[in-house]
Coordinates of C-alpha atoms in Angstrom, one line a residue:
Chain W
M97 CA 43.4 16.2 -1.0
V98 CA 45.0 13.6 -3.2
D99 CA 48.8 13.9 -3.1
M100 CA 51.4 13.4 -5.8
E101 CA 52.2 9.9 -4.9
V102 CA 48.6 8.8 -5.4
N103 CA 48.5 10.5 -8.8
Q104 CA 51.5 8.5 -10.0
I105 CA 50.1 5.1 -9.5
Q106 CA 48.0 3.2 -12.0
P107 CA 44.3 3.5 -11.4
K108 CA 42.2 0.4 -12.1
A109 CA 38.9 2.3 -11.6
E110 CA 38.1 5.9 -11.4
V111 CA 34.9 7.3 -10.0
Q112 CA 34.0 10.7 -11.4
N113 CA 31.3 13.1 -10.1
L114 CA 29.2 10.1 -9.0
N115 CA 25.7 10.8 -7.6
F116 CA 23.4 8.1 -6.6
Y117 CA 19.7 8.1 -5.7
Y118 CA 17.5 5.5 -3.9
G119 CA 14.3 6.9 -5.4
S120 CA 14.3 10.5 -4.2
F121 CA 17.0 9.9 -1.5
H122 CA 20.3 11.4 -2.5
A123 CA 22.6 8.8 -1.1
L124 CA 26.0 9.6 -2.7
K125 CA 26.9 13.1 -3.3
N126 CA 29.4 14.0 -6.0
I127 CA 31.9 11.2 -5.2
N128 CA 35.4 11.3 -6.8
L129 CA 37.8 8.4 -6.1
F130 CA 40.3 6.3 -7.8
V131 CA 41.0 2.7 -7.1
P132 CA 44.7 1.8 -7.6
A133 CA 45.4 -1.4 -9.5
N134 CA 46.6 -4.4 -7.5
K135 CA 46.2 -2.6 -4.2
V136 CA 43.7 -2.9 -1.4
T137 CA 41.6 0.2 -1.1
A138 CA 39.4 0.5 2.0
L139 CA 36.2 2.4 2.3
I140 CA 35.5 3.5 5.9
G141 CA 33.0 5.7 7.6
P142 CA 30.2 5.6 10.1
S143 CA 27.1 3.5 9.5
G144 CA 24.9 5.0 6.8
C145 CA 27.7 7.1 5.2
G146 CA 27.2 5.4 1.9
K147 CA 30.2 3.2 1.7
T148 CA 28.3 0.0 0.9
T149 CA 26.2 2.0 -1.6
L150 CA 29.3 3.1 -3.3
L151 CA 30.7 -0.4 -3.4
R152 CA 27.6 -1.7 -5.0
C153 CA 27.8 0.9 -7.8
F154 CA 31.0 -0.8 -9.0
N155 CA 29.2 -4.0 -10.1
R156 CA 25.9 -2.3 -10.8
M157 CA 24.0 -4.2 -8.0
H158 CA 21.7 -1.3 -7.7
D159 CA 20.3 -2.1 -11.1
L160 CA 18.5 -5.1 -9.6
Y161 CA 16.0 -2.9 -7.8
P162 CA 13.6 -0.4 -9.3
G163 CA 13.9 3.3 -8.5
N164 CA 17.7 3.5 -8.2
R165 CA 19.5 6.0 -10.3
Y166 CA 23.2 6.8 -11.0
E167 CA 24.7 10.1 -12.3
G168 CA 28.3 10.5 -13.3
S169 CA 30.7 7.7 -14.2
I170 CA 32.8 4.9 -12.9
L171 CA 35.6 4.2 -15.3
I172 CA 37.1 0.7 -15.2
D173 CA 40.0 0.5 -17.6
S174 CA 38.8 3.8 -19.1
I175 CA 35.3 2.4 -19.9
N176 CA 32.4 4.0 -18.2
T177 CA 30.6 1.1 -16.6
L178 CA 27.6 3.2 -15.7
G179 CA 27.2 4.2 -19.4
R180 CA 23.9 3.6 -21.2
G181 CA 25.1 1.0 -23.6
V182 CA 26.9 -1.1 -20.9
D183 CA 25.2 -4.4 -19.8
P184 CA 25.4 -4.7 -16.1
I185 CA 25.9 -8.5 -16.5
E186 CA 29.1 -7.8 -18.4
V187 CA 30.3 -5.5 -15.6
R188 CA 29.5 -8.2 -13.0
M189 CA 31.4 -10.8 -15.0
R190 CA 34.5 -8.6 -14.6
V191 CA 33.9 -7.3 -11.1
S192 CA 33.2 -10.0 -8.5
M193 CA 31.7 -9.4 -5.0
V194 CA 32.0 -11.0 -1.7
F195 CA 29.2 -10.3 0.8
Q196 CA 28.9 -9.5 4.4
R197 CA 27.2 -12.8 5.3
P198 CA 28.7 -15.9 3.6
N199 CA 26.1 -16.9 1.0
P200 CA 27.1 -20.2 -0.5
F201 CA 24.4 -21.8 -2.7
P202 CA 22.8 -25.0 -1.5
K203 CA 24.9 -27.0 -3.9
S204 CA 28.2 -29.0 -3.5
I205 CA 31.4 -27.2 -2.7
Y206 CA 32.6 -28.0 -6.2
E207 CA 29.4 -26.6 -7.9
N208 CA 29.5 -23.5 -5.7
V209 CA 33.0 -22.7 -7.1
A210 CA 32.2 -23.8 -10.6
Y211 CA 29.0 -21.6 -10.7
G212 CA 30.5 -18.6 -12.5
L213 CA 32.1 -20.8 -15.1
R214 CA 28.9 -22.8 -15.7
L215 CA 27.1 -19.5 -16.2
R216 CA 29.6 -18.7 -18.9
G217 CA 28.8 -22.0 -20.6
V218 CA 31.9 -23.9 -19.5
N219 CA 31.0 -27.6 -19.1
N220 CA 34.3 -29.2 -19.9
R221 CA 35.0 -31.4 -16.9
L222 CA 38.8 -31.2 -17.1
L223 CA 38.8 -27.4 -17.4
L224 CA 36.3 -27.1 -14.6
D225 CA 38.3 -29.4 -12.3
E226 CA 41.4 -27.3 -12.9
K227 CA 39.8 -23.9 -12.4
V228 CA 37.9 -25.1 -9.3
E229 CA 41.1 -26.4 -7.8
D230 CA 43.0 -23.2 -8.6
A231 CA 40.3 -21.0 -7.0
L232 CA 40.2 -23.2 -3.9
V233 CA 44.0 -23.2 -3.5
A234 CA 44.0 -19.4 -4.0
S235 CA 41.3 -19.0 -1.3
A236 CA 43.3 -21.3 1.1
L237 CA 40.5 -23.7 1.3
W238 CA 41.7 -26.6 -0.9
D239 CA 43.4 -28.6 1.9
E240 CA 40.4 -28.5 4.0
V241 CA 37.9 -29.6 1.3
K242 CA 39.8 -31.5 -1.3
N243 CA 38.4 -34.8 0.0
R244 CA 34.8 -33.7 0.2
L245 CA 34.3 -31.5 -2.9
F246 CA 30.9 -33.0 -3.6
E247 CA 29.4 -32.6 -0.2
S248 CA 27.1 -29.7 0.5
A249 CA 28.7 -26.3 1.0
L250 CA 26.3 -25.7 3.8
N251 CA 28.1 -28.1 6.1
L252 CA 31.2 -25.8 6.1
S253 CA 31.9 -23.5 9.0
G254 CA 31.2 -19.7 8.6
G255 CA 34.8 -18.9 7.9
Q256 CA 35.1 -21.7 5.4
Q257 CA 31.9 -20.7 3.8
Q258 CA 33.3 -17.1 3.4
R259 CA 36.5 -18.5 1.8
L260 CA 34.3 -20.6 -0.5
C261 CA 32.5 -17.4 -1.5
I262 CA 35.9 -15.9 -2.2
A263 CA 36.9 -18.9 -4.3
R264 CA 33.6 -18.5 -6.1
A265 CA 34.4 -14.9 -6.8
L266 CA 37.9 -15.8 -8.0
V267 CA 37.2 -18.6 -10.4
T268 CA 36.3 -16.4 -13.3
D269 CA 39.6 -14.4 -13.1
P270 CA 37.9 -11.1 -12.3
E271 CA 39.8 -7.8 -12.6
M272 CA 38.4 -6.5 -9.3
I273 CA 36.8 -8.0 -6.3
L274 CA 34.5 -6.0 -4.0
F275 CA 34.4 -7.0 -0.4
D276 CA 31.4 -5.8 1.6
E277 CA 32.4 -6.1 5.3
P278 CA 33.5 -9.7 4.7
T279 CA 34.4 -10.5 8.3
S280 CA 31.7 -8.9 10.2
A281 CA 29.8 -12.1 10.6
L282 CA 32.9 -14.2 11.5
D283 CA 34.8 -15.0 14.6
P284 CA 38.4 -13.5 15.2
I285 CA 40.2 -16.6 13.9
A286 CA 38.2 -16.8 10.7
T287 CA 38.6 -13.0 10.4
T288 CA 42.4 -13.4 10.5
S289 CA 42.4 -16.0 7.8
I290 CA 40.2 -13.9 5.5
E291 CA 42.5 -10.9 6.1
E292 CA 45.6 -12.9 5.2
L293 CA 43.8 -14.1 2.1
V294 CA 42.9 -10.5 1.0
L295 CA 46.6 -9.5 1.3
E296 CA 47.6 -12.5 -0.8
L297 CA 44.9 -11.8 -3.4
K298 CA 46.0 -8.3 -4.2
K299 CA 48.9 -9.8 -6.2
R300 CA 46.3 -10.9 -8.7
V301 CA 43.3 -8.6 -8.4
T302 CA 42.4 -5.1 -7.4
I303 CA 40.5 -5.0 -4.2
L304 CA 38.0 -2.6 -2.8
I305 CA 36.8 -3.4 0.7
V306 CA 34.2 -1.8 2.9
T307 CA 34.9 -2.2 6.5
H308 CA 33.4 -0.9 9.7
S309 CA 36.6 -1.7 11.6
M310 CA 39.3 0.9 11.4
H311 CA 41.8 -1.6 12.6
Q312 CA 41.0 -3.9 9.7
A313 CA 41.4 -0.9 7.3
A314 CA 44.8 -0.1 8.9
R315 CA 46.0 -3.7 8.7
L316 CA 44.8 -4.5 5.2
S317 CA 44.6 -1.5 3.0
D318 CA 47.2 0.5 1.0
Y319 CA 44.7 3.3 0.4
T320 CA 41.8 4.5 2.5
A321 CA 38.8 6.6 1.6
F322 CA 36.8 8.1 4.4
M323 CA 33.1 8.8 3.7
Y324 CA 30.7 10.8 5.8
L325 CA 27.0 11.4 5.1
G326 CA 27.2 10.4 1.5
E327 CA 30.2 12.5 0.7
M328 CA 33.9 11.6 0.1
M329 CA 35.7 13.4 2.9
E330 CA 39.3 12.2 2.3
F331 CA 41.2 9.7 0.2
D332 CA 44.9 9.0 0.7
Q333 CA 47.4 6.4 1.5
T334 CA 46.3 4.5 4.6
K335 CA 49.2 5.5 6.7
T336 CA 48.6 9.1 5.9
I337 CA 44.9 8.8 6.8
F338 CA 45.6 7.2 10.1
T339 CA 48.5 9.4 11.1
T340 CA 48.1 12.8 9.7
P341 CA 44.5 13.1 8.3
A342 CA 43.9 16.4 6.4
N343 CA 40.2 16.6 7.1
K344 CA 38.9 17.4 10.6
K345 CA 36.0 14.9 10.2
T346 CA 38.4 12.1 9.4
E347 CA 40.4 12.8 12.5
E348 CA 37.3 12.8 14.6
Y349 CA 36.3 9.5 13.2
I350 CA 39.7 7.9 13.5
S351 CA 40.0 9.0 17.1
G352 CA 36.5 7.6 17.9
R353 CA 34.7 10.9 18.4
I354 CA 32.2 10.3 15.7
G355 CA 30.9 7.0 14.4
Chain X
M203 CA -21.7 -12.5 55.5
T204 CA -22.0 -9.3 53.6
R205 CA -21.1 -9.3 49.9
E206 CA -18.0 -7.2 50.5
K207 CA -16.7 -9.7 53.0
K208 CA -17.3 -12.6 50.8
L209 CA -15.4 -10.9 48.0
E210 CA -12.6 -10.1 50.4
K211 CA -12.5 -13.7 51.7
S212 CA -12.3 -15.2 48.2
A213 CA -9.7 -12.7 47.3
Q214 CA -7.7 -13.7 50.4
L215 CA -8.1 -17.4 50.0
S216 CA -7.5 -18.0 46.4
P217 CA -5.5 -15.8 44.1
K218 CA -3.0 -18.6 43.3
L219 CA -5.7 -21.3 43.3
V220 CA -8.1 -19.4 41.0
R221 CA -5.2 -18.7 38.6
D222 CA -4.1 -22.2 38.6
V223 CA -7.6 -23.6 38.0
R224 CA -8.1 -21.1 35.2
E225 CA -4.8 -22.0 33.6
K226 CA -5.7 -25.7 33.8
I227 CA -9.0 -25.2 32.2
I228 CA -7.6 -23.2 29.4
E229 CA -4.9 -25.7 28.9
L230 CA -7.5 -28.5 28.8
V231 CA -9.5 -26.6 26.1
L232 CA -6.4 -26.1 24.0
F233 CA -5.5 -29.7 24.4
L234 CA -9.0 -30.8 23.3
A235 CA -8.8 -28.6 20.2
A236 CA -5.4 -30.1 19.3
F237 CA -6.5 -33.6 20.2
S238 CA -9.7 -33.5 18.1
A239 CA -7.6 -33.8 14.9
V240 CA -5.8 -36.8 16.3
A241 CA -9.0 -38.3 17.5
T242 CA -10.7 -37.8 14.1
T243 CA -7.8 -39.5 12.3
V244 CA -7.8 -42.4 14.7
A245 CA -11.6 -42.8 14.5
I246 CA -11.5 -42.8 10.7
M247 CA -8.7 -45.3 10.6
Y248 CA -10.5 -47.5 13.1
I249 CA -13.7 -47.7 11.0
L250 CA -11.8 -48.2 7.8
I251 CA -9.7 -51.0 9.3
K252 CA -12.6 -52.6 11.1
E253 CA -14.8 -52.8 8.1
S254 CA -11.9 -53.8 5.8
W255 CA -11.1 -56.5 8.3
L256 CA -14.6 -58.0 7.8
F257 CA -14.1 -57.7 4.1
F258 CA -10.8 -59.5 4.1
N259 CA -12.4 -62.3 6.1
E260 CA -14.5 -63.0 3.0
V261 CA -11.9 -62.1 0.3
S262 CA -8.3 -63.0 0.4
V263 CA -5.7 -60.3 0.3
I264 CA -4.0 -62.1 -2.6
D265 CA -7.2 -61.9 -4.7
F266 CA -7.6 -58.3 -3.7
L267 CA -4.2 -57.4 -4.9
T268 CA -3.8 -59.7 -7.9
D269 CA -7.3 -60.2 -9.5
R270 CA -7.6 -58.2 -12.6
K271 CA -11.3 -57.5 -12.4
W272 CA -13.4 -55.4 -10.0
T273 CA -17.0 -56.5 -10.2
P274 CA -18.4 -56.7 -6.6
L275 CA -21.8 -55.7 -7.7
F276 CA -22.2 -58.4 -10.4
V277 CA -23.3 -62.0 -10.1
E278 CA -19.8 -63.2 -10.8
K279 CA -17.8 -61.2 -8.2
H280 CA -14.2 -60.2 -8.6
Y281 CA -12.3 -58.0 -6.1
G282 CA -9.2 -56.9 -8.0
I283 CA -8.5 -53.4 -6.6
I284 CA -5.8 -53.0 -9.2
S285 CA -8.5 -52.1 -11.8
L286 CA -9.4 -49.1 -9.7
V287 CA -5.8 -48.2 -8.7
S288 CA -4.9 -48.1 -12.4
G289 CA -7.7 -45.6 -13.1
T290 CA -6.5 -43.5 -10.1
L291 CA -2.9 -43.6 -11.1
V292 CA -3.5 -42.7 -14.8
T293 CA -5.8 -39.8 -14.0
S294 CA -3.5 -38.5 -11.3
G295 CA -0.5 -39.0 -13.7
V296 CA -2.1 -36.9 -16.4
A297 CA -3.1 -34.3 -13.9
L298 CA 0.4 -34.0 -12.5
L299 CA 1.9 -33.8 -16.0
V300 CA -0.1 -30.7 -16.4
A301 CA 0.0 -29.3 -12.9
I302 CA 3.7 -29.7 -12.0
P303 CA 5.2 -27.9 -15.0
M304 CA 2.6 -25.3 -15.2
G305 CA 2.4 -24.7 -11.4
T306 CA 6.2 -24.5 -11.2
I307 CA 6.6 -22.1 -14.1
A308 CA 3.8 -19.9 -12.8
A309 CA 5.4 -19.9 -9.3
M310 CA 8.8 -19.0 -10.8
Y311 CA 7.3 -16.2 -12.9
L312 CA 5.3 -14.8 -10.0
S313 CA 8.2 -15.0 -7.5
E314 CA 11.2 -14.0 -9.7
F315 CA 9.9 -12.1 -12.8
A316 CA 6.5 -10.5 -12.4
P317 CA 6.4 -6.8 -11.5
S318 CA 4.6 -6.5 -8.2
R319 CA 1.5 -4.9 -9.7
L320 CA 1.0 -7.8 -12.2
R321 CA 1.6 -10.3 -9.4
E322 CA -1.2 -8.8 -7.3
L323 CA -3.4 -9.2 -10.4
I324 CA -2.4 -12.8 -11.3
K325 CA -2.2 -14.3 -7.9
P326 CA -5.9 -13.9 -7.0
C327 CA -7.0 -15.2 -10.4
L328 CA -4.8 -18.2 -10.0
E329 CA -6.1 -18.8 -6.5
L330 CA -9.7 -18.5 -7.8
L331 CA -9.0 -21.7 -9.8
A332 CA -8.9 -23.5 -6.5
A333 CA -12.2 -22.0 -5.4
I334 CA -14.2 -23.4 -8.3
P335 CA -16.3 -26.3 -7.1
T336 CA -15.0 -29.6 -8.5
V337 CA -18.4 -30.5 -9.9
V338 CA -18.1 -27.6 -12.2
Y339 CA -14.7 -28.8 -13.3
G340 CA -16.2 -32.2 -13.9
Y341 CA -18.8 -30.8 -16.3
F342 CA -16.2 -28.6 -17.9
A343 CA -14.2 -31.8 -18.6
L344 CA -17.2 -33.8 -19.9
L345 CA -19.0 -31.1 -21.9
F346 CA -16.2 -28.9 -23.1
V347 CA -12.7 -30.5 -23.0
T348 CA -13.8 -34.0 -24.2
P349 CA -15.6 -32.7 -27.3
M350 CA -12.6 -30.5 -28.1
L351 CA -10.3 -33.4 -27.7
Q352 CA -12.6 -35.5 -29.9
K353 CA -11.9 -33.1 -32.8
I354 CA -8.2 -34.1 -32.6
L355 CA -8.8 -37.7 -31.5
P356 CA -12.1 -38.8 -33.2
D357 CA -12.0 -42.2 -31.5
L358 CA -11.9 -40.8 -28.0
P359 CA -14.9 -42.1 -26.0
G360 CA -17.2 -39.7 -24.2
F361 CA -15.9 -40.7 -20.9
N362 CA -12.1 -40.8 -20.8
M363 CA -9.3 -40.4 -18.3
L364 CA -7.3 -37.9 -20.5
S365 CA -9.9 -35.2 -20.3
A366 CA -10.6 -35.8 -16.6
G367 CA -6.8 -35.7 -15.9
L368 CA -6.2 -32.6 -17.8
V369 CA -8.9 -30.7 -16.1
M370 CA -7.9 -32.1 -12.7
G371 CA -4.4 -30.8 -13.5
L372 CA -5.8 -27.3 -14.0
M373 CA -7.5 -27.5 -10.7
I374 CA -4.3 -28.5 -8.9
I375 CA -2.1 -25.7 -10.5
P376 CA -2.9 -23.1 -7.8
F377 CA -2.0 -25.6 -5.0
I378 CA 1.3 -26.2 -6.5
S379 CA 2.0 -22.7 -7.6
S380 CA 1.1 -21.0 -4.4
I381 CA 3.2 -23.2 -2.1
S382 CA 6.1 -23.2 -4.6
E383 CA 5.9 -19.4 -4.8
D384 CA 6.0 -19.0 -1.1
A385 CA 9.0 -21.4 -1.0
M386 CA 10.9 -19.5 -3.7
R387 CA 10.1 -16.1 -2.2
S388 CA 11.5 -17.1 1.1
V389 CA 14.9 -17.9 -0.4
P390 CA 17.1 -15.2 1.1
V391 CA 18.0 -12.1 -0.9
G392 CA 21.7 -12.8 -0.2
L393 CA 21.6 -16.0 -2.3
R394 CA 20.0 -14.2 -5.2
E395 CA 22.5 -11.3 -5.0
G396 CA 25.3 -13.9 -4.8
S397 CA 24.1 -15.3 -8.1
Y398 CA 23.6 -11.9 -9.8
A399 CA 27.0 -10.8 -8.6
M400 CA 28.6 -13.7 -10.6
G401 CA 27.0 -12.3 -13.7
A402 CA 23.9 -14.5 -13.8
T403 CA 20.7 -13.4 -15.6
S404 CA 17.3 -13.5 -13.8
L405 CA 16.5 -16.8 -15.5
Q406 CA 19.8 -18.4 -14.5
T407 CA 19.4 -17.2 -11.0
A408 CA 15.8 -18.5 -10.8
W409 CA 16.6 -21.8 -12.3
R410 CA 20.1 -22.5 -10.8
V411 CA 19.9 -20.9 -7.4
V412 CA 16.3 -20.0 -6.3
F413 CA 14.7 -23.3 -7.5
P414 CA 17.2 -25.7 -5.9
S415 CA 17.2 -23.6 -2.7
A416 CA 13.5 -23.9 -2.4
I417 CA 13.3 -27.5 -3.4
S418 CA 12.1 -28.8 -0.1
G419 CA 9.0 -26.5 -0.2
I420 CA 8.5 -27.2 -3.9
S421 CA 8.6 -31.0 -3.4
A422 CA 6.1 -30.5 -0.6
A423 CA 3.9 -28.7 -3.1
Y424 CA 4.2 -31.5 -5.5
I425 CA 3.3 -34.1 -3.0
L426 CA 0.3 -32.1 -1.9
G427 CA -0.7 -31.8 -5.5
A428 CA -0.4 -35.6 -5.9
S429 CA -2.5 -36.2 -2.8
R430 CA -5.2 -33.9 -4.2
A431 CA -5.1 -35.7 -7.5
V432 CA -5.3 -39.2 -6.0
G433 CA -8.2 -38.1 -3.7
E434 CA -10.1 -36.1 -6.2
T435 CA -13.6 -37.5 -6.7
M436 CA -16.1 -35.4 -8.6
I437 CA -14.1 -34.6 -11.8
V438 CA -13.2 -38.2 -12.4
A439 CA -16.6 -39.6 -11.4
I440 CA -18.2 -37.2 -14.0
A441 CA -15.7 -37.3 -16.8
A442 CA -13.7 -40.5 -16.6
G443 CA -16.6 -42.9 -16.3
L444 CA -17.6 -45.4 -13.7
Q445 CA -16.5 -48.6 -15.4
P446 CA -13.7 -50.3 -13.5
R447 CA -11.1 -51.3 -16.1
L448 CA -7.5 -52.4 -15.8
T449 CA -5.8 -50.1 -18.3
W450 CA -3.0 -47.7 -18.5
N451 CA -4.2 -45.9 -21.6
P452 CA -5.5 -42.4 -20.7
L453 CA -7.6 -42.4 -23.9
E454 CA -9.9 -45.1 -22.3
E455 CA -12.7 -44.9 -19.9
A456 CA -12.0 -46.2 -16.4
A457 CA -13.2 -45.7 -12.9
T458 CA -11.0 -44.5 -10.0
I459 CA -11.1 -45.6 -6.4
T460 CA -12.9 -42.5 -5.5
A461 CA -15.4 -42.7 -8.3
Y462 CA -16.2 -46.2 -7.3
I463 CA -16.7 -45.2 -3.7
V464 CA -19.0 -42.3 -4.6
Q465 CA -21.0 -44.5 -7.0
V466 CA -21.6 -47.3 -4.5
S467 CA -22.1 -45.0 -1.5
M468 CA -25.0 -43.3 -3.3
G469 CA -26.7 -46.6 -3.9
D470 CA -28.7 -48.3 -1.2
L471 CA -26.6 -51.3 -0.2
P472 CA -27.4 -53.2 2.9
H473 CA -25.0 -52.6 5.8
H474 CA -22.6 -55.4 6.6
S475 CA -23.0 -56.9 3.1
I476 CA -19.8 -57.6 1.3
E477 CA -20.7 -55.0 -1.4
Y478 CA -20.9 -52.4 1.4
Q479 CA -17.6 -53.5 2.9
T480 CA -15.8 -53.0 -0.5
I481 CA -16.2 -49.3 0.1
F482 CA -14.0 -49.5 3.1
A483 CA -11.4 -51.8 1.5
A484 CA -11.2 -49.3 -1.4
G485 CA -11.1 -46.4 1.1
L486 CA -8.3 -48.0 3.0
T487 CA -6.3 -48.5 -0.2
L488 CA -6.8 -44.8 -1.0
V489 CA -5.7 -43.7 2.5
L490 CA -2.6 -46.0 2.2
M491 CA -1.7 -44.4 -1.1
T492 CA -1.9 -40.8 0.2
L493 CA -0.1 -41.9 3.4
V494 CA 2.8 -43.2 1.2
L495 CA 2.8 -39.9 -0.6
N496 CA 2.9 -38.0 2.6
I497 CA 5.7 -40.1 4.0
M498 CA 7.7 -39.6 0.8
G499 CA 7.0 -35.9 1.0
H500 CA 8.3 -35.8 4.5
F501 CA 11.5 -37.6 3.7
L502 CA 12.0 -35.5 0.5
A503 CA 11.6 -32.3 2.5
K504 CA 14.1 -33.6 5.1
R505 CA 16.5 -34.7 2.5
Y506 CA 16.6 -31.4 0.7
R507 CA 16.0 -29.2 3.8
E508 CA 18.2 -26.1 3.5
I509 CA 19.5 -24.1 6.4
Y510 CA 19.8 -20.6 5.3

């Protein structure tokens, strides 16, 4: 299922025999996947297929709620982040996340971006100023907000809020950013700007994105994984998945027959 | 006409009319229910202002606000409300110094940290504090807390504002904690997850994201707590003493506005005497204080209102 070309590229993260349970519900079944470094990898599949569940394993978000259980491993730079001795907070410091609905904190634009640095004990004003500006420039928001950094982030439009959340995720120089349907609450123009941003960002980070839109997966991603009912059906280069899928289910989904 | 015909006729004549009349009557009843609250407020304010007006015909407002003694029942009469206001502010201040930190911490624990089973156990206990009659708190302050404080502070008088304020603080904790907890629990999960996803701990999330997000509800809780403290009567009347005294020292005895009102109301003063009217002037002062608190609360809530 995984061809030679995929095997040659450098993996940033590798999922090995991952099973995940919400209580007694077996949500992810023996998932294997690798996420190439500095590429965009898309997770697609019909609603309820487990793509968001898989995404949230990468930064151990499931640990926040009781009754969730992982089996197997997710290696990031060869370290098993699901291992017993690993602190989920350490994992989240290296793997950022951008959510479906923009979720800026009720703080100023500046403090929203600075949040991750403040958590890490950075209080040096000069350093904060520099990092905040870098992150806002990288998220293509700087020109729009540079004159009102200390106004509430809640006054920004939905698309701006989402770019602010991306700046917030970027500021701590994460190695990987997880996007959970980042444009599904946005209008088409805001969606385009977020997509352009994702393409720009892959130069500096590895990106894993869940999307319900096959067009978005086709436009953005280098690699695509198709999931169905908690199982990994197919993983390959995006162009292969969309032109000559190996799996019959993938073809049915791509052509709109299931979903 | 036979009965059937009558029915038929009424049915023919009036379906719309009957419906309209019924709707109007129901609307009127609903209106009266809503209006009764407004009417009560207006009536109370009317009586307070009317009697106070008579009072201020006898006593100048300047004296009322600047005289340093409050002795309307003595031969040498002084009407300086500040002596009562100081007692009210000191007892309320002590109470809030207890209730705001403890109420906030309790709310934060219940909303962000407590396992749900423990929360179900603690919440009713906390809310039971609000169900204890205040007269019981008053005796608790006078007969238990004051003697205990006297072991640490031997010079503490039997009636003192510290003990009354501390116990009043205990009484107010559930008001503050339960509203603050509701406010924190209604902060969207997305904000919490956003914070956790940045690598925050539970404490950092609670303190840096949940608390500021819920600040409008929390400040409303503080204001409500302050109103309760200013208006509380029984605890201060029993434990802080009935002696009006201009002092800002919580270790002393002093009467509050409410304690004065309850003391004088229980005596048999002739209506329309100046002594009788002092109750209304003091009551008006109290209402104005809580009104100011409520207006502050309103603006605070507006200032910090968050749109999720």
